[in-house]
Amino acid sequence: MADFVLDGHTKVKTFKAEFKANFGATLRVYKNISCEGELADDEATLASIRAEGAKGGELVVGGNLRVGNFEKKIAEL
């Protein structure tokens, strides 16, 4: 299982494909932080759906990152 890197230039479809390849699970990406409502467009970049006030940046996702920490980091970035 390899690590992969996320940043604002990453498209939603790339993020979902990398997640599936590394963890064997399907990931849903929503347009808002509450994980309710409309799913993000696969062609959108992560920066374009980032919440107001989120700092952005880069996140290395690996197999040792716990789900809760993953969700927290995604919400921050």
PDB file of C-alpha atoms in Angstrom:
ATOM      1  CA  MET A   1       0.000   0.000   0.000  1.00  0.00           C
ATOM      2  CA  ALA A   2       1.599   3.226  -1.158  1.00  0.00           C
ATOM      3  CA  ASP A   3       1.128   6.707   0.161  1.00  0.00           C
ATOM      4  CA  PHE A   4      -0.466   9.306  -2.055  1.00  0.00           C
ATOM      5  CA  VAL A   5      -0.438  13.079  -1.882  1.00  0.00           C
ATOM      6  CA  LEU A   6      -3.428  15.418  -2.033  1.00  0.00           C
ATOM      7  CA  ASP A   7      -3.354  19.117  -2.738  1.00  0.00           C
ATOM      8  CA  GLY A   8      -5.712  21.725  -4.137  1.00  0.00           C
ATOM      9  CA  HIS A   9      -4.877  20.838  -7.741  1.00  0.00           C
ATOM     10  CA  THR A  10      -6.035  17.224  -7.326  1.00  0.00           C
ATOM     11  CA  LYS A  11      -9.300  16.470  -9.105  1.00  0.00           C
ATOM     12  CA  VAL A  12     -12.066  14.718  -7.203  1.00  0.00           C
ATOM     13  CA  LYS A  13     -11.990  11.750  -9.608  1.00  0.00           C
ATOM     14  CA  THR A  14      -8.219  11.342  -9.079  1.00  0.00           C
ATOM     15  CA  PHE A  15      -8.642  11.493  -5.303  1.00  0.00           C
ATOM     16  CA  LYS A  16     -11.345   8.810  -5.401  1.00  0.00           C
ATOM     17  CA  ALA A  17      -9.316   6.584  -7.759  1.00  0.00           C
ATOM     18  CA  GLU A  18      -6.161   6.847  -5.611  1.00  0.00           C
ATOM     19  CA  PHE A  19      -8.172   6.060  -2.486  1.00  0.00           C
ATOM     20  CA  LYS A  20      -9.770   3.014  -4.148  1.00  0.00           C
ATOM     21  CA  ALA A  21      -6.421   1.748  -5.444  1.00  0.00           C
ATOM     22  CA  ASN A  22      -4.710   2.115  -2.066  1.00  0.00           C
ATOM     23  CA  PHE A  23      -7.436   1.079   0.340  1.00  0.00           C
ATOM     24  CA  GLY A  24      -9.908  -0.945  -1.751  1.00  0.00           C
ATOM     25  CA  ALA A  25     -12.832   1.180  -0.584  1.00  0.00           C
ATOM     26  CA  THR A  26     -15.089   3.649  -2.354  1.00  0.00           C
ATOM     27  CA  LEU A  27     -14.882   7.258  -1.235  1.00  0.00           C
ATOM     28  CA  ARG A  28     -17.697   9.789  -1.541  1.00  0.00           C
ATOM     29  CA  VAL A  29     -16.718  13.456  -1.784  1.00  0.00           C
ATOM     30  CA  TYR A  30     -19.352  16.024  -0.887  1.00  0.00           C
ATOM     31  CA  LYS A  31     -19.482  19.734  -1.677  1.00  0.00           C
ATOM     32  CA  ASN A  32     -19.736  20.616   2.013  1.00  0.00           C
ATOM     33  CA  ILE A  33     -18.065  19.660   5.249  1.00  0.00           C
ATOM     34  CA  SER A  34     -21.201  18.153   6.822  1.00  0.00           C
ATOM     35  CA  CYS A  35     -21.078  15.196   4.382  1.00  0.00           C
ATOM     36  CA  GLU A  36     -24.692  15.752   3.453  1.00  0.00           C
ATOM     37  CA  GLY A  37     -26.319  16.969   0.295  1.00  0.00           C
ATOM     38  CA  GLU A  38     -24.796  17.133  -3.144  1.00  0.00           C
ATOM     39  CA  LEU A  39     -21.745  15.117  -4.141  1.00  0.00           C
ATOM     40  CA  ALA A  40     -18.815  16.999  -5.641  1.00  0.00           C
ATOM     41  CA  ASP A  41     -18.351  16.939  -9.415  1.00  0.00           C
ATOM     42  CA  ASP A  42     -15.635  14.467 -10.466  1.00  0.00           C
ATOM     43  CA  GLU A  43     -14.011  17.142 -12.654  1.00  0.00           C
ATOM     44  CA  ALA A  44     -13.765  19.677  -9.795  1.00  0.00           C
ATOM     45  CA  THR A  45     -10.472  20.299  -8.056  1.00  0.00           C
ATOM     46  CA  LEU A  46     -10.261  19.919  -4.298  1.00  0.00           C
ATOM     47  CA  ALA A  47      -9.457  23.641  -4.018  1.00  0.00           C
ATOM     48  CA  SER A  48     -12.678  24.560  -5.831  1.00  0.00           C
ATOM     49  CA  ILE A  49     -14.819  22.732  -3.264  1.00  0.00           C
ATOM     50  CA  ARG A  50     -12.773  23.791  -0.242  1.00  0.00           C
ATOM     51  CA  ALA A  51     -14.763  25.289   2.631  1.00  0.00           C
ATOM     52  CA  GLU A  52     -14.575  29.016   3.326  1.00  0.00           C
ATOM     53  CA  GLY A  53     -11.674  29.670   5.669  1.00  0.00           C
ATOM     54  CA  ALA A  54      -9.932  26.325   5.083  1.00  0.00           C
ATOM     55  CA  LYS A  55      -6.185  26.810   4.882  1.00  0.00           C
ATOM     56  CA  GLY A  56      -5.389  24.512   1.963  1.00  0.00           C
ATOM     57  CA  GLY A  57      -2.063  22.739   1.664  1.00  0.00           C
ATOM     58  CA  GLU A  58      -0.837  19.246   1.068  1.00  0.00           C
ATOM     59  CA  LEU A  59      -1.732  15.988   2.788  1.00  0.00           C
ATOM     60  CA  VAL A  60       0.110  12.679   2.520  1.00  0.00           C
ATOM     61  CA  VAL A  61      -2.382   9.837   2.920  1.00  0.00           C
ATOM     62  CA  GLY A  62      -0.965   6.493   3.995  1.00  0.00           C
ATOM     63  CA  GLY A  63      -2.194   3.237   5.428  1.00  0.00           C
ATOM     64  CA  ASN A  64      -1.267   4.229   8.979  1.00  0.00           C
ATOM     65  CA  LEU A  65      -3.595   7.271   9.006  1.00  0.00           C
ATOM     66  CA  ARG A  66      -6.691   6.536  11.079  1.00  0.00           C
ATOM     67  CA  VAL A  67     -10.125   7.323   9.653  1.00  0.00           C
ATOM     68  CA  GLY A  68     -10.888   9.993  12.246  1.00  0.00           C
ATOM     69  CA  ASN A  69      -7.561  11.728  11.650  1.00  0.00           C
ATOM     70  CA  PHE A  70      -8.060  11.480   7.887  1.00  0.00           C
ATOM     71  CA  GLU A  71     -11.481  13.132   8.138  1.00  0.00           C
ATOM     72  CA  LYS A  72     -10.115  15.834  10.442  1.00  0.00           C
ATOM     73  CA  LYS A  73      -7.191  16.642   8.139  1.00  0.00           C
ATOM     74  CA  ILE A  74      -9.448  16.748   5.075  1.00  0.00           C
ATOM     75  CA  ALA A  75     -11.799  19.150   6.880  1.00  0.00           C
ATOM     76  CA  GLU A  76      -8.855  21.389   7.838  1.00  0.00           C
ATOM     77  CA  LEU A  77      -7.396  21.452   4.334  1.00  0.00           C
TER      78      LEU A  77
END
